[in-house]
PDB file of C-alpha atoms in Angstrom:
ATOM      1  CA  ARG U   1      -9.650   1.487   4.044  1.00  0.00           C
ATOM      2  CA  LEU U   2      -8.404   0.878   0.119  1.00  0.00           C
ATOM      3  CA  GLY U   3      -6.808   2.896  -2.528  1.00  0.00           C
ATOM      4  CA  THR U   4      -6.807   6.736  -1.901  1.00  0.00           C
ATOM      5  CA  LEU U   5      -8.754   6.588   1.630  1.00  0.00           C
ATOM      6  CA  GLY U   6      -5.859   3.741   2.846  1.00  0.00           C
ATOM      7  CA  PHE U   7      -3.009   5.229   1.135  1.00  0.00           C
ATOM      8  CA  LEU U   8      -3.078   8.954   0.823  1.00  0.00           C
ATOM      9  CA  THR U   9       0.142  10.220   1.902  1.00  0.00           C
ATOM     10  CA  ASP U  10       1.032  13.630   3.253  1.00  0.00           C
ATOM     11  CA  PRO U  11       2.509  15.201   6.190  1.00  0.00           C
ATOM     12  CA  THR U  12      -0.547  16.463   7.754  1.00  0.00           C
ATOM     13  CA  LEU U  13      -2.199  13.241   7.635  1.00  0.00           C
ATOM     14  CA  PRO U  14      -1.706  10.857  10.630  1.00  0.00           C
ATOM     15  CA  GLY U  15      -0.180   7.695   9.377  1.00  0.00           C
ATOM     16  CA  ASN U  16       1.286   9.641   6.478  1.00  0.00           C
ATOM     17  CA  GLY U  17       0.303   7.121   3.881  1.00  0.00           C
ATOM     18  CA  ASN U  18      -0.667   3.955   5.780  1.00  0.00           C
ATOM     19  CA  LEU U  19      -3.916   4.556   7.059  1.00  0.00           C
ATOM     20  CA  GLY U  20      -4.960   1.068   5.770  1.00  0.00           C
ATOM     21  CA  MET U  21      -2.020  -0.428   7.278  1.00  0.00           C
ATOM     22  CA  LEU U  22      -3.112   1.097  10.526  1.00  0.00           C
ATOM     23  CA  ASP U  23      -6.661   0.003  10.336  1.00  0.00           C
ATOM     24  CA  GLN U  24      -5.335  -3.482   9.836  1.00  0.00           C
ATOM     25  CA  GLN U  25      -3.132  -2.988  12.938  1.00  0.00           C
ATOM     26  CA  LEU U  26      -6.066  -1.942  15.069  1.00  0.00           C
ATOM     27  CA  ALA U  27      -8.015  -5.426  14.206  1.00  0.00           C
ATOM     28  CA  LEU U  28      -4.874  -7.279  15.170  1.00  0.00           C
ATOM     29  CA  GLU U  29      -5.041  -5.437  18.631  1.00  0.00           C
ATOM     30  CA  TRP U  30      -8.835  -6.206  18.764  1.00  0.00           C
ATOM     31  CA  VAL U  31      -8.310  -9.725  18.289  1.00  0.00           C
ATOM     32  CA  ARG U  32      -5.468  -9.895  20.834  1.00  0.00           C
ATOM     33  CA  ASP U  33      -7.423  -8.137  23.380  1.00  0.00           C
ATOM     34  CA  ASN U  34     -10.673 -10.214  22.521  1.00  0.00           C
ATOM     35  CA  ILE U  35      -9.681 -13.790  21.238  1.00  0.00           C
ATOM     36  CA  GLY U  36      -9.837 -15.043  24.582  1.00  0.00           C
ATOM     37  CA  PHE U  37     -13.407 -14.632  24.886  1.00  0.00           C
ATOM     38  CA  PHE U  38     -14.272 -16.752  21.904  1.00  0.00           C
ATOM     39  CA  GLY U  39     -11.991 -19.748  23.135  1.00  0.00           C
ATOM     40  CA  GLY U  40      -8.935 -18.347  21.475  1.00  0.00           C
ATOM     41  CA  ASP U  41      -5.359 -17.999  22.095  1.00  0.00           C
ATOM     42  CA  ALA U  42      -3.911 -14.571  21.853  1.00  0.00           C
ATOM     43  CA  GLU U  43      -0.170 -16.362  21.905  1.00  0.00           C
ATOM     44  CA  ALA U  44      -1.243 -18.205  18.623  1.00  0.00           C
ATOM     45  CA  VAL U  45      -2.210 -15.436  15.979  1.00  0.00           C
ATOM     46  CA  THR U  46      -1.983 -16.542  12.498  1.00  0.00           C
ATOM     47  CA  LEU U  47      -2.238 -13.899   9.805  1.00  0.00           C
ATOM     48  CA  ALA U  48      -3.263 -15.099   6.421  1.00  0.00           C
ATOM     49  CA  GLY U  49      -3.444 -12.894   3.012  1.00  0.00           C
ATOM     50  CA  GLN U  50      -3.722 -13.752  -0.967  1.00  0.00           C
ATOM     51  CA  SER U  51      -2.425 -11.361  -3.500  1.00  0.00           C
ATOM     52  CA  ALA U  52      -2.937  -7.756  -1.923  1.00  0.00           C
ATOM     53  CA  GLY U  53      -3.511  -9.306   1.218  1.00  0.00           C
ATOM     54  CA  ALA U  54      -0.209 -11.402   1.284  1.00  0.00           C
ATOM     55  CA  PHE U  55       1.485  -7.669   0.704  1.00  0.00           C
ATOM     56  CA  SER U  56      -0.093  -6.686   4.029  1.00  0.00           C
ATOM     57  CA  ALA U  57       0.726  -9.958   5.842  1.00  0.00           C
ATOM     58  CA  CYS U  58       4.117  -9.706   4.829  1.00  0.00           C
ATOM     59  CA  LEU U  59       4.676  -5.844   5.898  1.00  0.00           C
ATOM     60  CA  HIS U  60       2.929  -6.550   9.128  1.00  0.00           C
ATOM     61  CA  MET U  61       5.919  -9.074   9.774  1.00  0.00           C
ATOM     62  CA  LEU U  62       8.024  -6.513   9.732  1.00  0.00           C
ATOM     63  CA  ALA U  63       6.313  -3.722  11.298  1.00  0.00           C
ATOM     64  CA  PRO U  64       7.315  -3.884  15.036  1.00  0.00           C
ATOM     65  CA  LYS U  65       4.224  -3.387  16.809  1.00  0.00           C
ATOM     66  CA  SER U  66       2.180  -5.875  14.698  1.00  0.00           C
ATOM     67  CA  ARG U  67       4.939  -8.766  14.934  1.00  0.00           C
ATOM     68  CA  ALA U  68       4.601  -8.373  18.610  1.00  0.00           C
ATOM     69  CA  MET U  69       0.952  -9.943  18.160  1.00  0.00           C
ATOM     70  CA  LEU U  70       1.653 -12.575  15.421  1.00  0.00           C
ATOM     71  CA  GLN U  71       3.078 -16.184  15.678  1.00  0.00           C
ATOM     72  CA  ALA U  72       2.501 -17.208  12.199  1.00  0.00           C
ATOM     73  CA  LEU U  73       2.005 -15.752   8.840  1.00  0.00           C
ATOM     74  CA  VAL U  74       0.457 -17.632   5.693  1.00  0.00           C
ATOM     75  CA  MET U  75       1.244 -15.538   2.127  1.00  0.00           C
ATOM     76  CA  GLU U  76      -0.138 -16.661  -0.965  1.00  0.00           C
ATOM     77  CA  SER U  77       0.878 -15.220  -4.138  1.00  0.00           C
ATOM     78  CA  GLY U  78       2.365 -12.132  -2.624  1.00  0.00           C
ATOM     79  CA  ALA U  79       5.334 -10.561  -0.738  1.00  0.00           C
ATOM     80  CA  CYS U  80       6.356  -7.068   0.793  1.00  0.00           C
ATOM     81  CA  VAL U  81       5.486  -4.209  -1.439  1.00  0.00           C
ATOM     82  CA  ALA U  82       5.997  -0.487  -0.421  1.00  0.00           C
ATOM     83  CA  LEU U  83       7.005   2.965  -1.793  1.00  0.00           C
ATOM     84  CA  PRO U  84       9.820   5.055  -0.944  1.00  0.00           C
ATOM     85  CA  LEU U  85       7.877   7.884   1.003  1.00  0.00           C
ATOM     86  CA  GLN U  86       8.827  10.684  -1.333  1.00  0.00           C
ATOM     87  CA  GLU U  87       7.491   8.142  -4.397  1.00  0.00           C
ATOM     88  CA  ALA U  88       4.038   8.187  -2.308  1.00  0.00           C
ATOM     89  CA  ARG U  89       3.682  11.748  -2.016  1.00  0.00           C
ATOM     90  CA  THR U  90       4.501  12.522  -5.280  1.00  0.00           C
ATOM     91  CA  ARG U  91       1.625   9.860  -6.415  1.00  0.00           C
ATOM     92  CA  THR U  92      -0.606  11.669  -4.153  1.00  0.00           C
ATOM     93  CA  GLU U  93      -0.311  14.979  -5.623  1.00  0.00           C
ATOM     94  CA  THR U  94      -0.496  13.731  -9.069  1.00  0.00           C
ATOM     95  CA  PHE U  95      -4.010  12.187  -8.047  1.00  0.00           C
ATOM     96  CA  ALA U  96      -4.816  15.634  -6.087  1.00  0.00           C
ATOM     97  CA  ALA U  97      -4.009  17.548  -9.192  1.00  0.00           C
ATOM     98  CA  GLY U  98      -6.325  15.644 -11.530  1.00  0.00           C
ATOM     99  CA  LEU U  99      -8.980  16.714  -9.117  1.00  0.00           C
ATOM    100  CA  GLY U 100      -7.665  20.332  -8.865  1.00  0.00           C
ATOM    101  CA  CYS U 101      -6.198  20.262  -5.938  1.00  0.00           C
ATOM    102  CA  ARG U 102      -2.676  21.614  -5.331  1.00  0.00           C
ATOM    103  CA  PRO U 103      -0.127  21.335  -2.453  1.00  0.00           C
ATOM    104  CA  GLY U 104       0.238  24.449  -0.495  1.00  0.00           C
ATOM    105  CA  PRO U 105      -2.715  26.812  -0.620  1.00  0.00           C
ATOM    106  CA  GLY U 106      -4.648  23.848  -1.810  1.00  0.00           C
ATOM    107  CA  ARG U 107      -6.717  25.663  -4.637  1.00  0.00           C
ATOM    108  CA  ARG U 108      -9.281  23.607  -6.390  1.00  0.00           C
ATOM    109  CA  SER U 109     -10.681  24.416  -9.742  1.00  0.00           C
ATOM    110  CA  PRO U 110     -14.146  25.395 -10.279  1.00  0.00           C
ATOM    111  CA  SER U 111     -13.734  23.160 -13.410  1.00  0.00           C
ATOM    112  CA  ASN U 112     -14.420  20.420 -11.091  1.00  0.00           C
ATOM    113  CA  GLY U 113     -17.942  21.207 -10.527  1.00  0.00           C
ATOM    114  CA  SER U 114     -17.183  23.257  -7.441  1.00  0.00           C
ATOM    115  CA  SER U 115     -18.616  26.440  -6.808  1.00  0.00           C
ATOM    116  CA  GLU U 116     -15.953  27.410  -4.476  1.00  0.00           C
ATOM    117  CA  GLY U 117     -12.691  29.025  -5.442  1.00  0.00           C
ATOM    118  CA  ALA U 118      -9.557  28.812  -2.909  1.00  0.00           C
ATOM    119  CA  ASP U 119      -9.072  26.606   0.088  1.00  0.00           C
ATOM    120  CA  ASP U 120      -6.563  27.737   2.721  1.00  0.00           C
ATOM    121  CA  GLY U 121      -6.284  24.344   4.264  1.00  0.00           C
ATOM    122  CA  GLY U 122      -3.975  22.562   1.898  1.00  0.00           C
ATOM    123  CA  LEU U 123      -4.306  19.567  -0.695  1.00  0.00           C
ATOM    124  CA  VAL U 124      -5.861  16.777   1.966  1.00  0.00           C
ATOM    125  CA  ALA U 125      -8.362  19.991   2.771  1.00  0.00           C
ATOM    126  CA  CYS U 126      -9.228  20.238  -0.873  1.00  0.00           C
ATOM    127  CA  LEU U 127      -9.685  16.467  -1.360  1.00  0.00           C
ATOM    128  CA  THR U 128     -12.063  16.032   1.894  1.00  0.00           C
ATOM    129  CA  ARG U 129     -14.104  18.767   0.204  1.00  0.00           C
ATOM    130  CA  LEU U 130     -14.861  16.240  -2.675  1.00  0.00           C
ATOM    131  CA  SER U 131     -17.676  13.470  -2.796  1.00  0.00           C
ATOM    132  CA  LEU U 132     -16.815   9.882  -3.024  1.00  0.00           C
ATOM    133  CA  GLU U 133     -18.422   9.613  -6.450  1.00  0.00           C
ATOM    134  CA  VAL U 134     -15.911  12.213  -7.675  1.00  0.00           C
ATOM    135  CA  LEU U 135     -12.679  10.471  -5.546  1.00  0.00           C
ATOM    136  CA  ILE U 136     -13.345   6.902  -6.195  1.00  0.00           C
ATOM    137  CA  PRO U 137     -13.192   6.814 -10.002  1.00  0.00           C
ATOM    138  CA  GLU U 138      -9.928   9.072 -10.242  1.00  0.00           C
ATOM    139  CA  SER U 139      -8.313   6.660  -7.985  1.00  0.00           C
ATOM    140  CA  SER U 140      -9.455   3.537  -9.664  1.00  0.00           C
ATOM    141  CA  GLU U 141      -8.346   5.397 -13.085  1.00  0.00           C
ATOM    142  CA  ARG U 142      -4.806   5.849 -11.601  1.00  0.00           C
ATOM    143  CA  GLY U 143      -4.655   2.205 -10.680  1.00  0.00           C
ATOM    144  CA  ARG U 144      -5.310   1.372 -14.332  1.00  0.00           C
ATOM    145  CA  GLU U 145      -2.483   3.266 -15.443  1.00  0.00           C
ATOM    146  CA  MET U 146      -0.145   2.094 -12.964  1.00  0.00           C
ATOM    147  CA  TYR U 147      -0.360  -1.296 -11.023  1.00  0.00           C
ATOM    148  CA  HIS U 148       0.019  -0.962  -7.436  1.00  0.00           C
ATOM    149  CA  TYR U 149      -0.622   2.831  -7.644  1.00  0.00           C
ATOM    150  CA  TRP U 150      -1.901   3.147  -4.146  1.00  0.00           C
ATOM    151  CA  ALA U 151       0.797   0.921  -1.913  1.00  0.00           C
ATOM    152  CA  PRO U 152       2.075   1.490   1.856  1.00  0.00           C
ATOM    153  CA  ALA U 153       4.585   4.067   2.172  1.00  0.00           C
ATOM    154  CA  LEU U 154       7.799   3.636   4.121  1.00  0.00           C
ATOM    155  CA  ASP U 155       7.225   5.874   7.008  1.00  0.00           C
ATOM    156  CA  GLY U 156      10.087   5.278   8.936  1.00  0.00           C
ATOM    157  CA  ASP U 157       8.425   5.521  12.528  1.00  0.00           C
ATOM    158  CA  LEU U 158       4.729   4.963  12.896  1.00  0.00           C
ATOM    159  CA  PHE U 159       4.262   1.557  11.071  1.00  0.00           C
ATOM    160  CA  LEU U 160       7.500   0.885   8.766  1.00  0.00           C
ATOM    161  CA  PRO U 161      10.635   1.725  10.105  1.00  0.00           C
ATOM    162  CA  ALA U 162      12.867   0.782   7.241  1.00  0.00           C
ATOM    163  CA  SER U 163      12.646  -0.715   3.924  1.00  0.00           C
ATOM    164  CA  PRO U 164      11.526  -4.387   3.563  1.00  0.00           C
ATOM    165  CA  ALA U 165      14.844  -5.332   2.128  1.00  0.00           C
ATOM    166  CA  THR U 166      16.717  -3.816   5.049  1.00  0.00           C
ATOM    167  CA  LEU U 167      14.347  -5.396   7.304  1.00  0.00           C
ATOM    168  CA  LEU U 168      14.797  -8.826   5.899  1.00  0.00           C
ATOM    169  CA  ASP U 169      18.769  -8.676   6.007  1.00  0.00           C
ATOM    170  CA  PRO U 170      19.915 -11.144   8.358  1.00  0.00           C
ATOM    171  CA  SER U 171      22.685  -8.557   9.803  1.00  0.00           C
ATOM    172  CA  VAL U 172      19.976  -6.363  11.005  1.00  0.00           C
ATOM    173  CA  THR U 173      19.325  -6.872  14.677  1.00  0.00           C
ATOM    174  CA  PRO U 174      16.618  -5.795  17.117  1.00  0.00           C
ATOM    175  CA  PRO U 175      15.255  -3.165  17.753  1.00  0.00           C
ATOM    176  CA  LEU U 176      14.740  -2.781  14.103  1.00  0.00           C
ATOM    177  CA  ALA U 177      14.483  -6.174  13.496  1.00  0.00           C
ATOM    178  CA  PRO U 178      12.045  -8.519  15.729  1.00  0.00           C
ATOM    179  CA  ALA U 179      13.690 -10.804  17.964  1.00  0.00           C
ATOM    180  CA  SER U 180      11.429 -13.613  18.050  1.00  0.00           C
ATOM    181  CA  PRO U 181      11.118 -15.874  15.134  1.00  0.00           C
ATOM    182  CA  LEU U 182       7.720 -16.347  13.021  1.00  0.00           C
ATOM    183  CA  ASN U 183       6.508 -19.350  11.091  1.00  0.00           C
ATOM    184  CA  VAL U 184       5.818 -18.852   7.662  1.00  0.00           C
ATOM    185  CA  LEU U 185       3.916 -20.372   4.955  1.00  0.00           C
ATOM    186  CA  LEU U 186       5.118 -19.207   1.298  1.00  0.00           C
ATOM    187  CA  GLY U 187       3.313 -19.799  -1.873  1.00  0.00           C
ATOM    188  CA  CYS U 188       2.046 -18.767  -5.279  1.00  0.00           C
ATOM    189  CA  ASN U 189      -1.520 -19.828  -6.432  1.00  0.00           C
ATOM    190  CA  ARG U 190      -1.406 -21.102 -10.105  1.00  0.00           C
ATOM    191  CA  ASP U 191      -2.604 -19.078 -12.810  1.00  0.00           C
ATOM    192  CA  GLU U 192      -3.643 -16.354 -10.712  1.00  0.00           C
ATOM    193  CA  GLY U 193      -1.691 -13.738 -13.083  1.00  0.00           C
ATOM    194  CA  SER U 194      -4.377 -14.962 -15.839  1.00  0.00           C
ATOM    195  CA  VAL U 195      -6.840 -12.692 -14.115  1.00  0.00           C
ATOM    196  CA  PHE U 196      -5.032  -9.438 -14.800  1.00  0.00           C
ATOM    197  CA  VAL U 197      -4.265 -10.227 -18.435  1.00  0.00           C
ATOM    198  CA  ALA U 198      -7.512  -8.465 -19.713  1.00  0.00           C
ATOM    199  CA  SER U 199      -6.330  -4.940 -18.176  1.00  0.00           C
ATOM    200  CA  THR U 200      -3.085  -5.261 -19.721  1.00  0.00           C
ATOM    201  CA  GLY U 201      -4.032  -5.118 -23.112  1.00  0.00           C
ATOM    202  CA  LEU U 202      -1.963  -8.568 -23.747  1.00  0.00           C
ATOM    203  CA  GLY U 203      -4.845 -10.840 -24.311  1.00  0.00           C
ATOM    204  CA  GLY U 204      -6.173 -11.723 -28.021  1.00  0.00           C
ATOM    205  CA  ALA U 205      -4.846  -9.903 -30.813  1.00  0.00           C
ATOM    206  CA  GLY U 206      -3.144  -7.297 -28.062  1.00  0.00           C
ATOM    207  CA  GLY U 207      -0.661 -10.081 -27.260  1.00  0.00           C
ATOM    208  CA  THR U 208       2.446  -9.156 -29.292  1.00  0.00           C
ATOM    209  CA  ASP U 209       6.076  -9.740 -28.101  1.00  0.00           C
ATOM    210  CA  ALA U 210       6.087  -5.948 -28.407  1.00  0.00           C
ATOM    211  CA  ALA U 211       3.168  -5.265 -26.070  1.00  0.00           C
ATOM    212  CA  TYR U 212       4.640  -7.969 -23.639  1.00  0.00           C
ATOM    213  CA  ALA U 213       8.044  -6.044 -23.523  1.00  0.00           C
ATOM    214  CA  SER U 214       6.639  -2.713 -23.327  1.00  0.00           C
ATOM    215  CA  TRP U 215       4.336  -4.069 -20.108  1.00  0.00           C
ATOM    216  CA  VAL U 216       7.410  -5.699 -18.557  1.00  0.00           C
ATOM    217  CA  ARG U 217       9.638  -2.431 -18.673  1.00  0.00           C
ATOM    218  CA  THR U 218       6.557  -0.310 -17.369  1.00  0.00           C
ATOM    219  CA  GLY U 219       6.325  -3.100 -14.479  1.00  0.00           C
ATOM    220  CA  ALA U 220       9.972  -2.982 -13.878  1.00  0.00           C
ATOM    221  CA  MET U 221      10.113   0.643 -13.371  1.00  0.00           C
ATOM    222  CA  GLU U 222       7.289   0.394 -10.717  1.00  0.00           C
ATOM    223  CA  TYR U 223       8.855  -2.381  -8.978  1.00  0.00           C
ATOM    224  CA  GLY U 224      12.296  -1.417  -8.934  1.00  0.00           C
ATOM    225  CA  GLN U 225      11.204   1.617  -6.674  1.00  0.00           C
ATOM    226  CA  GLY U 226      11.500  -0.669  -3.720  1.00  0.00           C
ATOM    227  CA  LEU U 227      14.302  -2.527  -4.580  1.00  0.00           C
ATOM    228  CA  PRO U 228      18.070  -1.800  -3.382  1.00  0.00           C
ATOM    229  CA  PRO U 229      20.656  -0.677  -6.130  1.00  0.00           C
ATOM    230  CA  LEU U 230      22.560  -3.715  -7.913  1.00  0.00           C
ATOM    231  CA  SER U 231      26.096  -3.903  -7.151  1.00  0.00           C
TER     232      SER U 231
END
């Protein structure tokens, strides 16, 4: 599951923001349990990903349950990206508010095309009453406003026990950090960023120094959410 279907974050949801990652983890379990029937080796599994796929692959390298099923990793044009849990919840609430759903009592506005009034089930219950035809366009609009609007969350337990910065620190030891080594092939695809230029408005006449500086400032605010404070 992707977008709002994979990374909606709410305390009432199993997975609390990481349903998409848990889907992938379940696929890894299937490979581990069944690869032998196809002539494969469950002790020689390589996970490869490009761009957003590389983000996922990197997080599986750090997630204890996933790491135990992997022996090698390929990451192309991507690294570990995860949101602090509160930031992920704030983004979910902002998304839901655009559709008339609120935390708590979970009221949905009739202005969204619904004849229903109040919903006692909360924010998630309110959203589940909306069709995909309503949810997906709103989810995509949020993605246009902020790159990586939907991303895995630091749930601290079920999937990711701590931030990538913490888990990649050489001083961190098991059980928080995996004990076994992992072979990693890491690289970047040339000119991949070109495909994103159109969505930034920096192409053609819009490609001014001022526009670029503004875009970098916005991006820095987003990416800074996952970085440790500078000393």
